[in-house]
């Protein structure tokens, strides 16, 4: 090989090496990424030149966790109802839902997905499009529910770029304010209960919420609640102070919530008190069935999904779960108990293993006033019980259950109230007999109301009051008979015990004589 050929081969090889090193160096400098970003920037500028519109998306749920429904979405939905009702809006496909219960024949209309309406604000034209986010492309059976869940509703707002500051700075806050006002006007209060798993909503979109609801239509109010007027006035004043206490709770550093413990015998009006509180405050009611809550984590999730302006209720908490005894049990005691039972588990242990509720007292305490209880605001938590003495003191202490309300047997003032409501009488010659008997007999307001209810066309105030007096006298006789039987049993027991003591004394005397 000639020297020129050899020199040519060396130059080609050197050129290849240098090119390779240069390429690797440029690749290390992420030149392709730089070029890609630059091309994207140019394409966006070209798209902005060709399409001068900006968009803002208001999704149904905040973030990716879908823990709770977006307040902004609900406000936009309420705001757009007005444009939807306008015949010039051009909306051809609507969805309908019942209006507030004060006008049950009216329907609240909103635009269906795919529909678009235009709005004008200070000379700027804004378009709203109802849409859904597309679900992921996944045909597997295991992920079908997740695919349906991903298709969430949204509103997409479009406007010219020159109106950017006006829309973002003034129009969107205006929409939220108007939407909140419309929600208050057309608000339909709801009664929620917890269910297992999710369900499909009215738009056939999967919802993972643990709550199911119906319209809350309970008629009980404080005006029709049988209770001592002074006590009733005190409770209403306390509710007023809570409702208007947002700044106070913020100033003292407390979560904007309040706990109420309603206790008393069955039939004394604990549930109707909750209904009266909800109607007075215009709050929703979340009724938790604690035995269907599988864990403390699920209980926390239920609380997170509640909204503000609501009453969270756990009725008969002394019967819901074993939250009434000691807070902890040592492993040694458990093992001893199991060994004493022949190696078999007790019923309580079997219950824990069969998939039933594992909610603990600690979980309920965190639910009431833990860190998660400050998520949101303006909530009232209500516990009811027939046996307050069975509850753990930590569960009902002040700061958790702030106000304790005893729902007692019917007194004379409550009877007069019921007589006015049921019979429209303020005075009667039998009132004195009723007053005297109520001092001696315990009768619930529910039983008194039942006796005051006319059962037929021929019954009036005279017959109903006479029936009540008769029922009170029968209850008095039964109470006296029960008391007498109890005294006789106690006397017999004492006599029996005294006889045994005499036998023991005689035996001791015989021993001494020997």
PDB file of C-alpha atoms in Angstrom, residues 283-495:
ATOM      1  CA  UNK A 283     -77.604  22.075  57.176  1.00  0.00           C
ATOM      2  CA  UNK A 284     -77.243  18.680  55.518  1.00  0.00           C
ATOM      3  CA  UNK A 285     -77.232  15.573  57.730  1.00  0.00           C
ATOM      4  CA  UNK A 286     -74.650  12.764  57.493  1.00  0.00           C
ATOM      5  CA  UNK A 287     -75.904   9.736  59.443  1.00  0.00           C
ATOM      6  CA  UNK A 288     -73.007   7.321  60.031  1.00  0.00           C
ATOM      7  CA  UNK A 289     -73.827   3.657  60.605  1.00  0.00           C
ATOM      8  CA  UNK A 290     -70.708   2.894  62.596  1.00  0.00           C
ATOM      9  CA  UNK A 291     -71.073  -0.896  62.488  1.00  0.00           C
ATOM     10  CA  UNK A 292     -70.679  -0.850  58.689  1.00  0.00           C
ATOM     11  CA  UNK A 293     -67.391   1.085  58.836  1.00  0.00           C
ATOM     12  CA  UNK A 294     -64.608  -1.449  58.422  1.00  0.00           C
ATOM     13  CA  UNK A 295     -61.653   0.520  59.806  1.00  0.00           C
ATOM     14  CA  UNK A 296     -60.414   3.784  61.250  1.00  0.00           C
ATOM     15  CA  UNK A 297     -59.099   4.702  57.794  1.00  0.00           C
ATOM     16  CA  UNK A 298     -62.552   4.320  56.274  1.00  0.00           C
ATOM     17  CA  UNK A 299     -64.028   6.420  59.078  1.00  0.00           C
ATOM     18  CA  UNK A 300     -61.520   9.165  58.261  1.00  0.00           C
ATOM     19  CA  UNK A 301     -62.425   8.929  54.562  1.00  0.00           C
ATOM     20  CA  UNK A 302     -66.115   9.316  55.420  1.00  0.00           C
ATOM     21  CA  UNK A 303     -65.410  12.474  57.385  1.00  0.00           C
ATOM     22  CA  UNK A 304     -63.259  13.961  54.608  1.00  0.00           C
ATOM     23  CA  UNK A 305     -66.108  13.515  52.143  1.00  0.00           C
ATOM     24  CA  UNK A 306     -68.574  15.455  54.282  1.00  0.00           C
ATOM     25  CA  UNK A 307     -69.182  19.059  53.325  1.00  0.00           C
ATOM     26  CA  UNK A 308     -69.360  22.223  55.367  1.00  0.00           C
ATOM     27  CA  UNK A 309     -72.738  23.320  56.739  1.00  0.00           C
ATOM     28  CA  UNK A 310     -73.513  19.789  57.847  1.00  0.00           C
ATOM     29  CA  UNK A 311     -74.422  17.754  60.923  1.00  0.00           C
ATOM     30  CA  UNK A 312     -72.505  14.473  61.296  1.00  0.00           C
ATOM     31  CA  UNK A 313     -74.537  12.044  63.411  1.00  0.00           C
ATOM     32  CA  UNK A 314     -73.742   8.759  65.140  1.00  0.00           C
ATOM     33  CA  UNK A 315     -76.917   7.540  66.841  1.00  0.00           C
ATOM     34  CA  UNK A 316     -76.915   5.089  69.764  1.00  0.00           C
ATOM     35  CA  UNK A 317     -73.141   5.159  69.959  1.00  0.00           C
ATOM     36  CA  UNK A 318     -73.245   2.977  73.078  1.00  0.00           C
ATOM     37  CA  UNK A 319     -74.743   0.185  70.933  1.00  0.00           C
ATOM     38  CA  UNK A 320     -72.756   0.760  67.729  1.00  0.00           C
ATOM     39  CA  UNK A 321     -69.380  -0.673  68.760  1.00  0.00           C
ATOM     40  CA  UNK A 322     -67.479  -1.679  71.866  1.00  0.00           C
ATOM     41  CA  UNK A 323     -66.383   1.876  72.661  1.00  0.00           C
ATOM     42  CA  UNK A 324     -67.722   1.919  76.198  1.00  0.00           C
ATOM     43  CA  UNK A 325     -65.161   0.105  78.286  1.00  0.00           C
ATOM     44  CA  UNK A 326     -61.413   0.222  78.816  1.00  0.00           C
ATOM     45  CA  UNK A 327     -59.383   1.895  76.126  1.00  0.00           C
ATOM     46  CA  UNK A 328     -56.691  -0.812  75.979  1.00  0.00           C
ATOM     47  CA  UNK A 329     -56.373  -4.450  76.900  1.00  0.00           C
ATOM     48  CA  UNK A 330     -52.984  -6.012  77.495  1.00  0.00           C
ATOM     49  CA  UNK A 331     -51.906  -9.007  75.444  1.00  0.00           C
ATOM     50  CA  UNK A 332     -51.328 -10.966  78.636  1.00  0.00           C
ATOM     51  CA  UNK A 333     -54.960 -10.575  79.672  1.00  0.00           C
ATOM     52  CA  UNK A 334     -56.120 -11.659  76.237  1.00  0.00           C
ATOM     53  CA  UNK A 335     -53.927 -14.744  76.333  1.00  0.00           C
ATOM     54  CA  UNK A 336     -55.128 -15.611  79.832  1.00  0.00           C
ATOM     55  CA  UNK A 337     -58.741 -15.255  78.809  1.00  0.00           C
ATOM     56  CA  UNK A 338     -58.185 -17.438  75.747  1.00  0.00           C
ATOM     57  CA  UNK A 339     -56.443 -20.123  77.837  1.00  0.00           C
ATOM     58  CA  UNK A 340     -59.262 -20.062  80.369  1.00  0.00           C
ATOM     59  CA  UNK A 341     -61.726 -20.691  77.560  1.00  0.00           C
ATOM     60  CA  UNK A 342     -60.077 -23.946  76.613  1.00  0.00           C
ATOM     61  CA  UNK A 343     -58.018 -22.452  73.833  1.00  0.00           C
ATOM     62  CA  UNK A 344     -61.067 -21.206  71.930  1.00  0.00           C
ATOM     63  CA  UNK A 345     -61.511 -17.584  70.919  1.00  0.00           C
ATOM     64  CA  UNK A 346     -64.192 -15.508  72.535  1.00  0.00           C
ATOM     65  CA  UNK A 347     -67.025 -14.001  70.552  1.00  0.00           C
ATOM     66  CA  UNK A 348     -65.292 -10.637  70.468  1.00  0.00           C
ATOM     67  CA  UNK A 349     -62.167 -12.196  68.934  1.00  0.00           C
ATOM     68  CA  UNK A 350     -64.196 -14.090  66.354  1.00  0.00           C
ATOM     69  CA  UNK A 351     -65.953 -10.847  65.422  1.00  0.00           C
ATOM     70  CA  UNK A 352     -62.622  -9.207  64.711  1.00  0.00           C
ATOM     71  CA  UNK A 353     -61.571 -12.022  62.405  1.00  0.00           C
ATOM     72  CA  UNK A 354     -64.788 -12.327  60.412  1.00  0.00           C
ATOM     73  CA  UNK A 355     -64.318  -9.063  58.530  1.00  0.00           C
ATOM     74  CA  UNK A 356     -66.540  -6.933  60.736  1.00  0.00           C
ATOM     75  CA  UNK A 357     -65.797  -3.413  61.905  1.00  0.00           C
ATOM     76  CA  UNK A 358     -62.376  -2.738  63.394  1.00  0.00           C
ATOM     77  CA  UNK A 359     -63.075   0.878  64.354  1.00  0.00           C
ATOM     78  CA  UNK A 360     -61.438   1.623  67.693  1.00  0.00           C
ATOM     79  CA  UNK A 361     -62.022   4.212  70.370  1.00  0.00           C
ATOM     80  CA  UNK A 362     -58.801   5.923  69.301  1.00  0.00           C
ATOM     81  CA  UNK A 363     -60.121   6.145  65.747  1.00  0.00           C
ATOM     82  CA  UNK A 364     -63.369   7.720  66.891  1.00  0.00           C
ATOM     83  CA  UNK A 365     -61.492  10.213  69.080  1.00  0.00           C
ATOM     84  CA  UNK A 366     -59.342  11.262  66.108  1.00  0.00           C
ATOM     85  CA  UNK A 367     -62.508  11.491  64.027  1.00  0.00           C
ATOM     86  CA  UNK A 368     -63.961  13.992  66.521  1.00  0.00           C
ATOM     87  CA  UNK A 369     -61.015  16.278  67.216  1.00  0.00           C
ATOM     88  CA  UNK A 370     -57.879  14.927  65.536  1.00  0.00           C
ATOM     89  CA  UNK A 371     -55.929  16.650  62.790  1.00  0.00           C
ATOM     90  CA  UNK A 372     -58.340  15.461  60.111  1.00  0.00           C
ATOM     91  CA  UNK A 373     -61.325  16.942  61.937  1.00  0.00           C
ATOM     92  CA  UNK A 374     -60.070  20.396  60.894  1.00  0.00           C
ATOM     93  CA  UNK A 375     -60.480  19.482  57.200  1.00  0.00           C
ATOM     94  CA  UNK A 376     -63.188  21.924  56.138  1.00  0.00           C
ATOM     95  CA  UNK A 377     -65.327  23.833  58.581  1.00  0.00           C
ATOM     96  CA  UNK A 378     -68.790  24.622  59.929  1.00  0.00           C
ATOM     97  CA  UNK A 379     -69.629  21.091  61.000  1.00  0.00           C
ATOM     98  CA  UNK A 380     -71.604  19.870  63.989  1.00  0.00           C
ATOM     99  CA  UNK A 381     -70.956  16.370  65.353  1.00  0.00           C
ATOM    100  CA  UNK A 382     -73.820  14.769  67.301  1.00  0.00           C
ATOM    101  CA  UNK A 383     -73.746  11.577  69.373  1.00  0.00           C
ATOM    102  CA  UNK A 384     -76.900  10.088  70.859  1.00  0.00           C
ATOM    103  CA  UNK A 385     -77.091   7.474  73.605  1.00  0.00           C
ATOM    104  CA  UNK A 386     -79.617   5.958  75.978  1.00  0.00           C
ATOM    105  CA  UNK A 387     -76.938   5.172  78.583  1.00  0.00           C
ATOM    106  CA  UNK A 388     -74.440   7.981  78.956  1.00  0.00           C
ATOM    107  CA  UNK A 389     -72.852   6.272  81.955  1.00  0.00           C
ATOM    108  CA  UNK A 390     -71.578   3.477  79.687  1.00  0.00           C
ATOM    109  CA  UNK A 391     -69.503   5.764  77.478  1.00  0.00           C
ATOM    110  CA  UNK A 392     -65.779   6.242  77.955  1.00  0.00           C
ATOM    111  CA  UNK A 393     -65.180   9.637  79.627  1.00  0.00           C
ATOM    112  CA  UNK A 394     -62.580  10.492  76.971  1.00  0.00           C
ATOM    113  CA  UNK A 395     -65.264  10.218  74.299  1.00  0.00           C
ATOM    114  CA  UNK A 396     -67.637  12.779  75.793  1.00  0.00           C
ATOM    115  CA  UNK A 397     -65.349  15.239  77.541  1.00  0.00           C
ATOM    116  CA  UNK A 398     -65.647  18.966  76.826  1.00  0.00           C
ATOM    117  CA  UNK A 399     -63.742  19.827  73.696  1.00  0.00           C
ATOM    118  CA  UNK A 400     -65.100  16.739  71.960  1.00  0.00           C
ATOM    119  CA  UNK A 401     -68.728  16.773  72.963  1.00  0.00           C
ATOM    120  CA  UNK A 402     -68.870  20.447  73.885  1.00  0.00           C
ATOM    121  CA  UNK A 403     -72.535  20.613  74.894  1.00  0.00           C
ATOM    122  CA  UNK A 404     -74.403  17.868  76.748  1.00  0.00           C
ATOM    123  CA  UNK A 405     -78.184  17.955  76.330  1.00  0.00           C
ATOM    124  CA  UNK A 406     -80.330  15.707  78.470  1.00  0.00           C
ATOM    125  CA  UNK A 407     -83.507  14.604  76.739  1.00  0.00           C
ATOM    126  CA  UNK A 408     -85.679  13.759  79.728  1.00  0.00           C
ATOM    127  CA  UNK A 409     -89.221  12.567  80.344  1.00  0.00           C
ATOM    128  CA  UNK A 410     -92.139  14.838  79.627  1.00  0.00           C
ATOM    129  CA  UNK A 411     -92.661  17.653  82.124  1.00  0.00           C
ATOM    130  CA  UNK A 412     -95.702  19.840  82.528  1.00  0.00           C
ATOM    131  CA  UNK A 413     -94.369  22.656  80.323  1.00  0.00           C
ATOM    132  CA  UNK A 414     -93.648  20.200  77.530  1.00  0.00           C
ATOM    133  CA  UNK A 415     -97.149  18.738  77.993  1.00  0.00           C
ATOM    134  CA  UNK A 416     -98.744  22.174  77.664  1.00  0.00           C
ATOM    135  CA  UNK A 417     -96.797  22.704  74.464  1.00  0.00           C
ATOM    136  CA  UNK A 418     -97.990  19.359  73.084  1.00  0.00           C
ATOM    137  CA  UNK A 419    -101.584  20.095  74.081  1.00  0.00           C
ATOM    138  CA  UNK A 420    -101.421  23.352  72.151  1.00  0.00           C
ATOM    139  CA  UNK A 421     -99.895  21.706  69.075  1.00  0.00           C
ATOM    140  CA  UNK A 422    -102.093  18.581  68.984  1.00  0.00           C
ATOM    141  CA  UNK A 423    -105.378  19.870  70.457  1.00  0.00           C
ATOM    142  CA  UNK A 424    -105.085  23.658  70.156  1.00  0.00           C
ATOM    143  CA  UNK A 425    -105.945  24.162  73.833  1.00  0.00           C
ATOM    144  CA  UNK A 426    -104.134  26.424  76.268  1.00  0.00           C
ATOM    145  CA  UNK A 427    -106.093  25.470  79.400  1.00  0.00           C
ATOM    146  CA  UNK A 428    -108.402  22.674  80.540  1.00  0.00           C
ATOM    147  CA  UNK A 429    -109.814  21.406  83.811  1.00  0.00           C
ATOM    148  CA  UNK A 430    -107.777  18.176  83.436  1.00  0.00           C
ATOM    149  CA  UNK A 431    -104.474  20.062  83.272  1.00  0.00           C
ATOM    150  CA  UNK A 432    -104.153  19.964  87.062  1.00  0.00           C
ATOM    151  CA  UNK A 433    -104.576  16.180  87.115  1.00  0.00           C
ATOM    152  CA  UNK A 434    -101.993  15.792  84.361  1.00  0.00           C
ATOM    153  CA  UNK A 435     -99.527  18.042  86.188  1.00  0.00           C
ATOM    154  CA  UNK A 436     -99.874  16.074  89.412  1.00  0.00           C
ATOM    155  CA  UNK A 437     -99.472  12.721  87.656  1.00  0.00           C
ATOM    156  CA  UNK A 438     -96.444  13.837  85.617  1.00  0.00           C
ATOM    157  CA  UNK A 439     -94.652  14.608  88.882  1.00  0.00           C
ATOM    158  CA  UNK A 440     -95.125  10.984  89.942  1.00  0.00           C
ATOM    159  CA  UNK A 441     -94.898   9.114  86.634  1.00  0.00           C
ATOM    160  CA  UNK A 442     -92.169   9.014  83.979  1.00  0.00           C
ATOM    161  CA  UNK A 443     -93.694   9.223  80.506  1.00  0.00           C
ATOM    162  CA  UNK A 444     -91.845  10.150  77.345  1.00  0.00           C
ATOM    163  CA  UNK A 445     -93.004  13.017  75.114  1.00  0.00           C
ATOM    164  CA  UNK A 446     -93.655  10.447  72.380  1.00  0.00           C
ATOM    165  CA  UNK A 447     -96.139   8.567  74.612  1.00  0.00           C
ATOM    166  CA  UNK A 448     -97.817  11.795  75.704  1.00  0.00           C
ATOM    167  CA  UNK A 449     -98.163  12.909  72.080  1.00  0.00           C
ATOM    168  CA  UNK A 450     -99.659   9.553  71.126  1.00  0.00           C
ATOM    169  CA  UNK A 451    -102.345   9.894  73.790  1.00  0.00           C
ATOM    170  CA  UNK A 452    -103.108  13.448  72.667  1.00  0.00           C
ATOM    171  CA  UNK A 453    -103.549  12.423  69.029  1.00  0.00           C
ATOM    172  CA  UNK A 454    -107.240  12.105  68.027  1.00  0.00           C
ATOM    173  CA  UNK A 455    -107.882   8.581  66.753  1.00  0.00           C
ATOM    174  CA  UNK A 456    -111.276   9.163  65.180  1.00  0.00           C
ATOM    175  CA  UNK A 457    -113.788  11.801  64.064  1.00  0.00           C
ATOM    176  CA  UNK A 458    -115.577  11.773  67.427  1.00  0.00           C
ATOM    177  CA  UNK A 459    -112.525  12.479  69.576  1.00  0.00           C
ATOM    178  CA  UNK A 460    -111.765  15.969  70.852  1.00  0.00           C
ATOM    179  CA  UNK A 461    -109.702  17.655  73.536  1.00  0.00           C
ATOM    180  CA  UNK A 462    -111.862  16.283  76.361  1.00  0.00           C
ATOM    181  CA  UNK A 463    -111.561  12.660  75.242  1.00  0.00           C
ATOM    182  CA  UNK A 464    -107.844  12.888  74.434  1.00  0.00           C
ATOM    183  CA  UNK A 465    -106.948  14.510  77.752  1.00  0.00           C
ATOM    184  CA  UNK A 466    -109.090  11.961  79.579  1.00  0.00           C
ATOM    185  CA  UNK A 467    -107.231   9.184  77.753  1.00  0.00           C
ATOM    186  CA  UNK A 468    -103.913  10.722  78.802  1.00  0.00           C
ATOM    187  CA  UNK A 469    -105.002  10.917  82.459  1.00  0.00           C
ATOM    188  CA  UNK A 470    -106.085   7.294  82.298  1.00  0.00           C
ATOM    189  CA  UNK A 471    -102.763   6.242  80.778  1.00  0.00           C
ATOM    190  CA  UNK A 472    -100.860   8.155  83.456  1.00  0.00           C
ATOM    191  CA  UNK A 473    -102.891   6.533  86.222  1.00  0.00           C
ATOM    192  CA  UNK A 474    -102.237   3.087  84.758  1.00  0.00           C
ATOM    193  CA  UNK A 475     -98.535   3.873  84.543  1.00  0.00           C
ATOM    194  CA  UNK A 476     -98.625   5.056  88.157  1.00  0.00           C
ATOM    195  CA  UNK A 477    -100.284   1.815  89.296  1.00  0.00           C
ATOM    196  CA  UNK A 478     -97.735  -0.251  87.423  1.00  0.00           C
ATOM    197  CA  UNK A 479     -94.894   1.770  88.933  1.00  0.00           C
ATOM    198  CA  UNK A 480     -96.320   1.323  92.444  1.00  0.00           C
ATOM    199  CA  UNK A 481     -96.812  -2.405  91.878  1.00  0.00           C
ATOM    200  CA  UNK A 482     -93.284  -2.731  90.592  1.00  0.00           C
ATOM    201  CA  UNK A 483     -91.944  -0.776  93.550  1.00  0.00           C
ATOM    202  CA  UNK A 484     -93.943  -2.923  95.989  1.00  0.00           C
ATOM    203  CA  UNK A 485     -92.707  -6.143  94.385  1.00  0.00           C
ATOM    204  CA  UNK A 486     -89.158  -4.881  94.572  1.00  0.00           C
ATOM    205  CA  UNK A 487     -89.547  -3.995  98.253  1.00  0.00           C
ATOM    206  CA  UNK A 488     -91.066  -7.391  99.011  1.00  0.00           C
ATOM    207  CA  UNK A 489     -88.217  -9.137  97.218  1.00  0.00           C
ATOM    208  CA  UNK A 490     -85.697  -7.077  99.165  1.00  0.00           C
ATOM    209  CA  UNK A 491     -87.472  -7.882 102.434  1.00  0.00           C
ATOM    210  CA  UNK A 492     -87.547 -11.574 101.610  1.00  0.00           C
ATOM    211  CA  UNK A 493     -83.872 -11.495 100.747  1.00  0.00           C
ATOM    212  CA  UNK A 494     -83.088  -9.707 104.008  1.00  0.00           C
ATOM    213  CA  UNK A 495     -85.203 -12.196 105.957  1.00  0.00           C
TER     214      UNK A 495
END
